[in-house]
Tab-separated table of C-alpha atoms in Angstrom:
chain	number	residue	atom	x	y	z
A	9	UNK	CA	0.000	0.000	0.000
A	10	UNK	CA	1.374	3.341	-0.882
A	11	UNK	CA	0.703	6.263	1.376
A	12	UNK	CA	-0.492	8.525	-1.350
A	13	UNK	CA	-2.655	6.136	-3.339
A	14	UNK	CA	-5.795	7.662	-1.848
A	15	UNK	CA	-4.871	10.887	-3.589
A	16	UNK	CA	-4.353	9.057	-6.879
A	17	UNK	CA	-7.683	7.285	-6.594
A	18	UNK	CA	-9.728	10.317	-5.641
A	19	UNK	CA	-7.729	12.508	-8.041
A	20	UNK	CA	-8.590	10.292	-10.989
A	21	UNK	CA	-12.241	10.588	-10.003
A	22	UNK	CA	-11.938	14.378	-9.775
A	23	UNK	CA	-10.553	14.599	-13.292
A	24	UNK	CA	-13.173	12.166	-14.627
A	25	UNK	CA	-16.021	14.071	-13.015
A	26	UNK	CA	-14.722	17.423	-14.179
A	27	UNK	CA	-14.547	16.047	-17.719
A	28	UNK	CA	-18.155	14.942	-17.346
A	29	UNK	CA	-19.068	18.398	-16.106
A	30	UNK	CA	-17.299	19.975	-19.096
A	31	UNK	CA	-19.176	17.711	-21.491
A	32	UNK	CA	-22.466	18.666	-19.872
A	33	UNK	CA	-21.554	22.341	-20.247
A	34	UNK	CA	-20.700	21.753	-23.903
A	35	UNK	CA	-23.954	19.890	-24.493
A	36	UNK	CA	-26.027	22.635	-22.874
A	37	UNK	CA	-24.142	25.376	-24.702
A	38	UNK	CA	-24.719	23.748	-28.091
A	39	UNK	CA	-28.277	22.700	-27.378
A	40	UNK	CA	-29.817	25.228	-29.742
A	41	UNK	CA	-27.381	24.848	-32.616
A	42	UNK	CA	-29.026	24.096	-35.929
A	43	UNK	CA	-27.664	22.842	-39.210
A	44	UNK	CA	-29.035	22.411	-42.715
A	45	UNK	CA	-27.721	18.865	-42.921
A	46	UNK	CA	-28.511	16.189	-40.301
A	47	UNK	CA	-24.920	14.929	-40.576
A	48	UNK	CA	-23.532	18.242	-39.340
A	49	UNK	CA	-25.774	18.682	-36.357
A	50	UNK	CA	-24.255	18.788	-32.832
A	51	UNK	CA	-24.627	15.531	-30.940
A	52	UNK	CA	-24.664	15.221	-27.170
A	53	UNK	CA	-21.395	13.878	-25.810
A	54	UNK	CA	-21.012	11.590	-22.831
A	55	UNK	CA	-17.942	10.227	-21.099
A	56	UNK	CA	-17.600	6.477	-20.603
A	57	UNK	CA	-16.035	5.469	-17.297
A	58	UNK	CA	-14.227	2.293	-16.417
A	59	UNK	CA	-12.704	1.144	-13.148
A	60	UNK	CA	-8.914	1.345	-13.360
A	61	UNK	CA	-6.969	-1.682	-12.150
A	62	UNK	CA	-3.847	-1.136	-10.164
A	63	UNK	CA	-1.212	-3.245	-11.920
A	64	UNK	CA	0.446	-4.855	-8.916
A	65	UNK	CA	-1.908	-5.119	-6.007
A	66	UNK	CA	-4.881	-6.265	-8.070
A	67	UNK	CA	-7.050	-3.913	-6.085
A	68	UNK	CA	-9.413	-1.840	-8.108
A	69	UNK	CA	-8.308	1.729	-7.872
A	70	UNK	CA	-9.468	4.944	-9.377
A	71	UNK	CA	-11.474	5.531	-12.509
A	72	UNK	CA	-10.403	5.736	-16.131
A	73	UNK	CA	-12.159	7.620	-18.894
A	74	UNK	CA	-12.457	5.034	-21.668
A	75	UNK	CA	-13.565	7.633	-24.169
A	76	UNK	CA	-16.231	10.055	-25.209
A	77	UNK	CA	-19.226	8.793	-27.125
A	78	UNK	CA	-21.625	10.883	-29.193
A	79	UNK	CA	-25.328	10.413	-28.822
A	80	UNK	CA	-27.098	8.548	-31.603
A	81	UNK	CA	-30.385	10.346	-30.953
A	82	UNK	CA	-31.881	11.511	-34.248
A	83	UNK	CA	-31.639	15.210	-35.071
A	84	UNK	CA	-34.840	17.143	-34.569
A	85	UNK	CA	-36.287	18.310	-37.862
A	86	UNK	CA	-37.894	21.743	-37.896
A	87	UNK	CA	-39.451	23.820	-40.650
A	88	UNK	CA	-37.861	27.258	-40.467
A	89	UNK	CA	-37.441	28.803	-43.926
A	90	UNK	CA	-36.324	32.150	-42.493
A	91	UNK	CA	-33.226	30.604	-40.945
A	92	UNK	CA	-30.070	31.286	-42.999
A	93	UNK	CA	-28.953	27.724	-42.314
A	94	UNK	CA	-32.123	26.155	-43.671
A	95	UNK	CA	-31.767	23.837	-46.661
A	96	UNK	CA	-33.632	24.321	-49.958
A	97	UNK	CA	-36.775	22.765	-48.463
A	98	UNK	CA	-36.681	25.300	-45.594
A	99	UNK	CA	-35.828	22.677	-43.020
A	100	UNK	CA	-33.224	23.009	-40.226
A	101	UNK	CA	-31.984	20.202	-38.024
A	102	UNK	CA	-31.565	20.850	-34.326
A	103	UNK	CA	-29.427	18.760	-31.981
A	104	UNK	CA	-31.230	16.163	-29.923
A	105	UNK	CA	-29.742	17.345	-26.584
A	106	UNK	CA	-32.150	16.664	-23.741
A	107	UNK	CA	-31.873	19.535	-21.270
A	108	UNK	CA	-33.415	17.529	-18.394
A	109	UNK	CA	-30.985	14.689	-18.889
A	110	UNK	CA	-28.061	17.109	-18.962
A	111	UNK	CA	-29.154	18.880	-15.782
A	112	UNK	CA	-29.493	15.559	-13.956
A	113	UNK	CA	-26.063	14.577	-15.242
A	114	UNK	CA	-24.626	17.870	-14.063
A	115	UNK	CA	-25.998	17.443	-10.539
A	116	UNK	CA	-24.700	13.880	-10.358
A	117	UNK	CA	-21.251	14.932	-11.555
A	118	UNK	CA	-21.016	17.818	-9.118
A	119	UNK	CA	-22.118	15.627	-6.188
A	120	UNK	CA	-19.511	13.008	-7.105
A	121	UNK	CA	-16.888	15.714	-7.424
A	122	UNK	CA	-17.779	16.980	-3.950
A	123	UNK	CA	-17.605	13.576	-2.322
A	124	UNK	CA	-14.212	12.844	-3.866
A	125	UNK	CA	-12.955	16.233	-2.754
A	126	UNK	CA	-14.065	15.374	0.756
A	127	UNK	CA	-12.154	12.100	0.508
A	128	UNK	CA	-9.005	14.001	-0.465
A	129	UNK	CA	-9.413	16.563	2.304
A	130	UNK	CA	-9.920	13.902	4.949
A	131	UNK	CA	-6.957	11.874	3.675
A	132	UNK	CA	-4.786	14.987	3.683
A	133	UNK	CA	-5.827	15.818	7.213
A	134	UNK	CA	-5.047	12.292	8.420
A	135	UNK	CA	-1.687	12.260	6.667
A	136	UNK	CA	-0.704	15.604	8.169
A	137	UNK	CA	-1.580	14.260	11.605
A	138	UNK	CA	0.452	11.138	10.898
A	139	UNK	CA	3.401	13.237	9.844
A	140	UNK	CA	3.325	15.132	13.107
A	141	UNK	CA	3.027	11.906	15.118
A	142	UNK	CA	5.334	12.040	18.096
A	143	UNK	CA	6.060	15.726	17.815
A	144	UNK	CA	5.454	17.847	20.837
B	18	UNK	CA	20.100	1.941	17.577
B	19	UNK	CA	18.986	-0.223	20.472
B	20	UNK	CA	20.935	-3.205	19.242
B	21	UNK	CA	23.555	-3.137	21.976
B	22	UNK	CA	21.259	-4.013	24.805
B	23	UNK	CA	22.410	-7.573	25.062
B	24	UNK	CA	25.729	-6.251	26.224
B	25	UNK	CA	26.235	-4.750	29.593
B	26	UNK	CA	23.588	-2.290	30.531
B	27	UNK	CA	23.768	-0.041	33.497
B	28	UNK	CA	20.741	1.853	34.540
B	29	UNK	CA	20.587	4.866	36.716
B	30	UNK	CA	17.713	6.908	37.995
B	31	UNK	CA	15.150	5.373	35.753
B	32	UNK	CA	11.842	7.058	35.877
B	33	UNK	CA	8.932	5.002	34.762
B	34	UNK	CA	5.889	6.769	33.552
B	35	UNK	CA	3.649	5.361	36.244
B	36	UNK	CA	5.878	6.152	39.195
B	37	UNK	CA	7.203	9.555	38.318
B	38	UNK	CA	8.868	10.581	41.552
B	39	UNK	CA	9.621	7.228	43.189
B	40	UNK	CA	11.968	6.063	40.505
B	41	UNK	CA	15.367	6.715	41.941
B	42	UNK	CA	16.209	3.053	41.801
B	43	UNK	CA	19.564	1.994	40.573
B	44	UNK	CA	19.711	-1.318	38.859
B	45	UNK	CA	22.830	-2.774	37.464
B	46	UNK	CA	22.231	-5.315	34.815
B	47	UNK	CA	24.636	-8.042	33.943
B	48	UNK	CA	24.674	-10.155	30.809
B	49	UNK	CA	22.256	-13.018	31.164
B	50	UNK	CA	23.982	-16.286	32.015
B	51	UNK	CA	26.955	-14.470	33.475
B	52	UNK	CA	25.473	-13.491	36.785
B	53	UNK	CA	28.237	-13.769	39.331
B	54	UNK	CA	29.498	-11.559	42.159
B	55	UNK	CA	32.404	-10.546	39.995
B	56	UNK	CA	30.186	-9.607	37.039
B	57	UNK	CA	28.027	-7.582	39.391
B	58	UNK	CA	31.065	-5.741	40.746
B	59	UNK	CA	32.191	-4.954	37.194
B	60	UNK	CA	28.766	-3.720	36.295
B	61	UNK	CA	28.640	-1.484	39.341
B	62	UNK	CA	32.032	-0.047	38.409
B	63	UNK	CA	30.782	0.721	34.911
B	64	UNK	CA	27.725	2.304	36.372
B	65	UNK	CA	29.788	4.564	38.631
B	66	UNK	CA	31.842	5.604	35.617
B	67	UNK	CA	28.636	6.366	33.772
B	68	UNK	CA	27.483	8.600	36.620
B	69	UNK	CA	30.741	10.518	36.497
B	70	UNK	CA	30.352	11.037	32.761
B	71	UNK	CA	26.887	12.284	33.319
B	72	UNK	CA	28.289	14.877	35.677
B	73	UNK	CA	26.166	17.751	36.828
B	74	UNK	CA	23.296	17.402	34.410
B	75	UNK	CA	20.799	16.026	36.850
B	76	UNK	CA	18.029	16.526	34.348
B	77	UNK	CA	19.286	13.979	31.874
B	78	UNK	CA	18.042	10.463	32.416
B	79	UNK	CA	19.586	8.871	29.400
B	80	UNK	CA	23.358	9.040	29.032
B	81	UNK	CA	26.147	7.174	27.378
B	82	UNK	CA	29.597	5.914	28.196
B	83	UNK	CA	31.852	4.134	25.727
B	84	UNK	CA	30.385	0.721	25.002
B	85	UNK	CA	27.537	1.244	27.383
B	86	UNK	CA	24.045	2.449	26.802
B	87	UNK	CA	21.915	3.586	29.650
B	88	UNK	CA	18.221	3.611	29.174
B	89	UNK	CA	14.971	2.358	30.550
B	90	UNK	CA	14.682	-1.250	31.493
B	91	UNK	CA	11.395	-1.209	29.642
B	92	UNK	CA	13.228	-0.349	26.450
B	93	UNK	CA	15.758	-3.078	27.088
B	94	UNK	CA	13.025	-5.613	27.571
B	95	UNK	CA	11.553	-4.782	24.192
B	96	UNK	CA	14.801	-4.283	22.422
B	97	UNK	CA	15.997	-7.156	20.314
B	98	UNK	CA	16.576	-5.010	17.299
B	99	UNK	CA	15.793	-1.359	16.776
B	100	UNK	CA	12.707	-1.890	14.639
B	101	UNK	CA	11.258	-4.457	16.961
B	102	UNK	CA	11.705	-2.053	19.836
B	103	UNK	CA	9.659	0.617	18.114
B	104	UNK	CA	7.064	-1.914	16.974
B	105	UNK	CA	6.555	-3.032	20.515
B	106	UNK	CA	6.292	0.551	21.634
B	107	UNK	CA	3.436	1.268	19.237
B	108	UNK	CA	2.007	-2.194	19.802
B	109	UNK	CA	-1.220	-3.096	18.093
B	110	UNK	CA	-1.856	0.492	17.053
B	111	UNK	CA	0.618	0.237	14.220
B	112	UNK	CA	-1.263	-2.693	12.707
B	113	UNK	CA	-4.546	-0.879	13.289
B	114	UNK	CA	-3.238	2.192	11.492
B	115	UNK	CA	-2.147	0.206	8.463
B	116	UNK	CA	-5.501	-1.589	8.334
B	117	UNK	CA	-7.331	1.750	8.489
B	118	UNK	CA	-5.104	3.207	5.774
B	119	UNK	CA	-5.780	0.227	3.524
B	120	UNK	CA	-9.491	0.491	4.111
B	121	UNK	CA	-9.290	4.194	3.317
B	122	UNK	CA	-7.928	3.294	-0.126
B	123	UNK	CA	-10.638	0.721	-0.746
B	124	UNK	CA	-13.413	3.131	0.242
B	125	UNK	CA	-11.836	5.904	-1.832
B	126	UNK	CA	-11.837	3.533	-4.815
B	127	UNK	CA	-15.533	2.851	-4.243
B	128	UNK	CA	-16.296	6.556	-4.121
B	129	UNK	CA	-14.172	7.238	-7.197
B	130	UNK	CA	-16.160	4.645	-9.120
B	131	UNK	CA	-19.578	5.783	-7.926
B	132	UNK	CA	-20.565	6.483	-11.547
B	133	UNK	CA	-18.787	3.599	-13.257
B	134	UNK	CA	-21.145	1.067	-14.821
B	135	UNK	CA	-20.862	-2.517	-13.544
B	136	UNK	CA	-18.461	-1.504	-10.758
B	137	UNK	CA	-18.892	-3.658	-7.673
B	138	UNK	CA	-18.250	-1.918	-4.366
B	139	UNK	CA	-15.767	-3.689	-2.099
B	140	UNK	CA	-14.712	-3.401	1.490
B	141	UNK	CA	-12.365	-4.897	4.034
B	142	UNK	CA	-13.875	-6.552	7.045
B	143	UNK	CA	-12.229	-6.186	10.385
B	144	UNK	CA	-12.588	-9.865	11.289
B	145	UNK	CA	-10.969	-10.926	8.000
B	146	UNK	CA	-8.051	-8.570	8.654
B	147	UNK	CA	-7.746	-9.973	12.171
B	148	UNK	CA	-7.776	-13.545	10.834
B	149	UNK	CA	-5.076	-12.640	8.360
B	150	UNK	CA	-2.989	-11.189	11.137
B	151	UNK	CA	-3.436	-14.252	13.328
B	152	UNK	CA	-2.551	-16.590	10.456
B	153	UNK	CA	0.580	-14.579	9.769
B	154	UNK	CA	1.583	-15.119	13.375
B	155	UNK	CA	1.036	-18.853	12.881
B	156	UNK	CA	3.199	-19.091	9.768
B	157	UNK	CA	5.433	-22.088	9.177
B	158	UNK	CA	8.728	-22.310	10.996
B	159	UNK	CA	11.852	-22.268	8.867
B	160	UNK	CA	14.700	-24.256	10.368
B	161	UNK	CA	16.790	-24.785	7.260
B	162	UNK	CA	17.985	-22.470	4.496
B	163	UNK	CA	16.338	-24.725	1.917
B	164	UNK	CA	12.901	-24.532	3.516
B	165	UNK	CA	10.311	-22.576	1.657
B	166	UNK	CA	9.596	-19.349	3.442
B	167	UNK	CA	5.962	-18.525	3.932
B	168	UNK	CA	5.520	-14.836	3.473
B	169	UNK	CA	3.241	-13.433	6.133
B	170	UNK	CA	2.831	-10.287	4.063
B	171	UNK	CA	1.423	-12.187	1.080
B	172	UNK	CA	-2.069	-11.720	2.342
B	173	UNK	CA	-5.121	-13.674	1.473
B	174	UNK	CA	-7.699	-11.727	-0.390
B	175	UNK	CA	-9.680	-10.131	2.392
B	176	UNK	CA	-11.587	-7.801	0.137
B	177	UNK	CA	-15.230	-8.681	-0.107
B	178	UNK	CA	-17.995	-7.458	-2.347
B	179	UNK	CA	-20.701	-5.412	-0.778
B	180	UNK	CA	-24.327	-6.463	-0.952
B	181	UNK	CA	-26.152	-3.312	-2.030
B	182	UNK	CA	-29.382	-2.123	-0.477
B	183	UNK	CA	-30.501	-0.556	-3.740
B	184	UNK	CA	-28.658	-1.928	-6.763
B	185	UNK	CA	-28.756	0.409	-9.717
B	186	UNK	CA	-29.717	-0.434	-13.281
B	187	UNK	CA	-26.183	-0.110	-14.660
B	188	UNK	CA	-24.855	-2.820	-12.325
B	189	UNK	CA	-23.051	-0.381	-10.024
B	190	UNK	CA	-23.317	-1.294	-6.346
B	191	UNK	CA	-21.753	1.848	-4.843
B	192	UNK	CA	-24.056	3.726	-2.511
B	193	UNK	CA	-22.310	7.062	-2.173
B	194	UNK	CA	-23.903	8.186	1.096
B	195	UNK	CA	-23.156	4.923	2.851
B	196	UNK	CA	-19.628	4.849	1.488
B	197	UNK	CA	-19.043	8.406	2.718
B	198	UNK	CA	-20.374	7.464	6.135
B	199	UNK	CA	-18.041	4.465	6.280
B	200	UNK	CA	-15.161	6.608	5.093
B	201	UNK	CA	-15.805	9.104	7.885
B	202	UNK	CA	-16.081	6.303	10.449
B	203	UNK	CA	-12.807	4.851	9.202
B	204	UNK	CA	-11.135	8.269	9.425
B	205	UNK	CA	-12.270	8.670	13.028
B	206	UNK	CA	-10.924	5.218	13.892
B	207	UNK	CA	-7.657	6.121	12.200
B	208	UNK	CA	-7.427	9.242	14.343
B	209	UNK	CA	-8.164	7.199	17.439
B	210	UNK	CA	-5.316	4.811	16.620
B	211	UNK	CA	-3.098	7.791	15.909
B	212	UNK	CA	-4.005	9.252	19.295
B	213	UNK	CA	-3.128	5.994	21.053
B	214	UNK	CA	0.162	5.750	19.163
B	215	UNK	CA	1.128	9.319	19.965
B	216	UNK	CA	0.211	8.654	23.594
B	217	UNK	CA	2.633	5.738	23.576
B	218	UNK	CA	5.348	7.917	22.090
B	219	UNK	CA	4.905	10.692	24.622
B	220	UNK	CA	4.900	8.031	27.329
B	221	UNK	CA	8.276	6.846	26.065
B	222	UNK	CA	9.532	10.396	25.870
B	223	UNK	CA	8.452	11.118	29.418
B	224	UNK	CA	10.141	7.937	30.542
B	225	UNK	CA	13.358	8.852	28.768
B	226	UNK	CA	13.581	12.492	29.730
B	227	UNK	CA	11.871	12.600	33.064
B	228	UNK	CA	8.791	14.697	33.642
B	229	UNK	CA	10.100	17.840	32.010
């Protein structure tokens, strides 16, 4: 057991959750983007997490971001001939970002971030006390 | 550091923690197996020399003469090698601290993977850790260089999977609130062990330096 592995574990979770938070922000920011071609429309992005395995101890430790996947939800078709991005039929395609889903995701990510931060703070506190063990 | 205790040890004005003021006893130790009037006389001579070296500094309880270490008889009793001496000083609290630190890692891993699909929460159980410890104490004796050494540190897998109260749809069994509660409980226990250990250390310091 290494003394600082708690920081590695919780730190990996912090970076994973902050990535998730960034993706949510990106999804919400691009929610109202439209495009004249369904292939060019913005698609909601989500991070895929996987438990990281510590190579030697065999104890599961930390979290890895496997990658970022784009949503396969179909683009929302809307008739809007006044839009400069509309195609010749007057149709624009909006991204299929679900605001409710994103908000729930955001809350979950921020709660997880908080709990991991608490883990780090507690571990730091305990380590500092251990370092001063025996001092007057 | 405490390796020379098998050799002649002279003790002067030892103060034990429990009997602060009544500890002006002078004990002259002789090597075990060599207890004879002559050995005792030699030891007393060494002790007198040690007192002279100590001189006027009445405050100092630990002092040194060439080839002779003067310290608490408690320390001598524990001292086979330096590390063993300190291990005995901290006693069971050292093992408790390392168990708590390991559990801290496991719980931190659970919390880190609170949003990972199909992650199964794990935990150490105290009784399993205790069993492991007891089995390590009962490891095989090695009486020949060609015997296979059983490594007490090569622990059995004491990690166990948690049975969730409310399993989630993605196969994750981490319940963040409960894990946080366990983490806090573990941290408090760690601090308790730390408190006991630091109590032991200050006890040793008081014994070595007197009540200053």
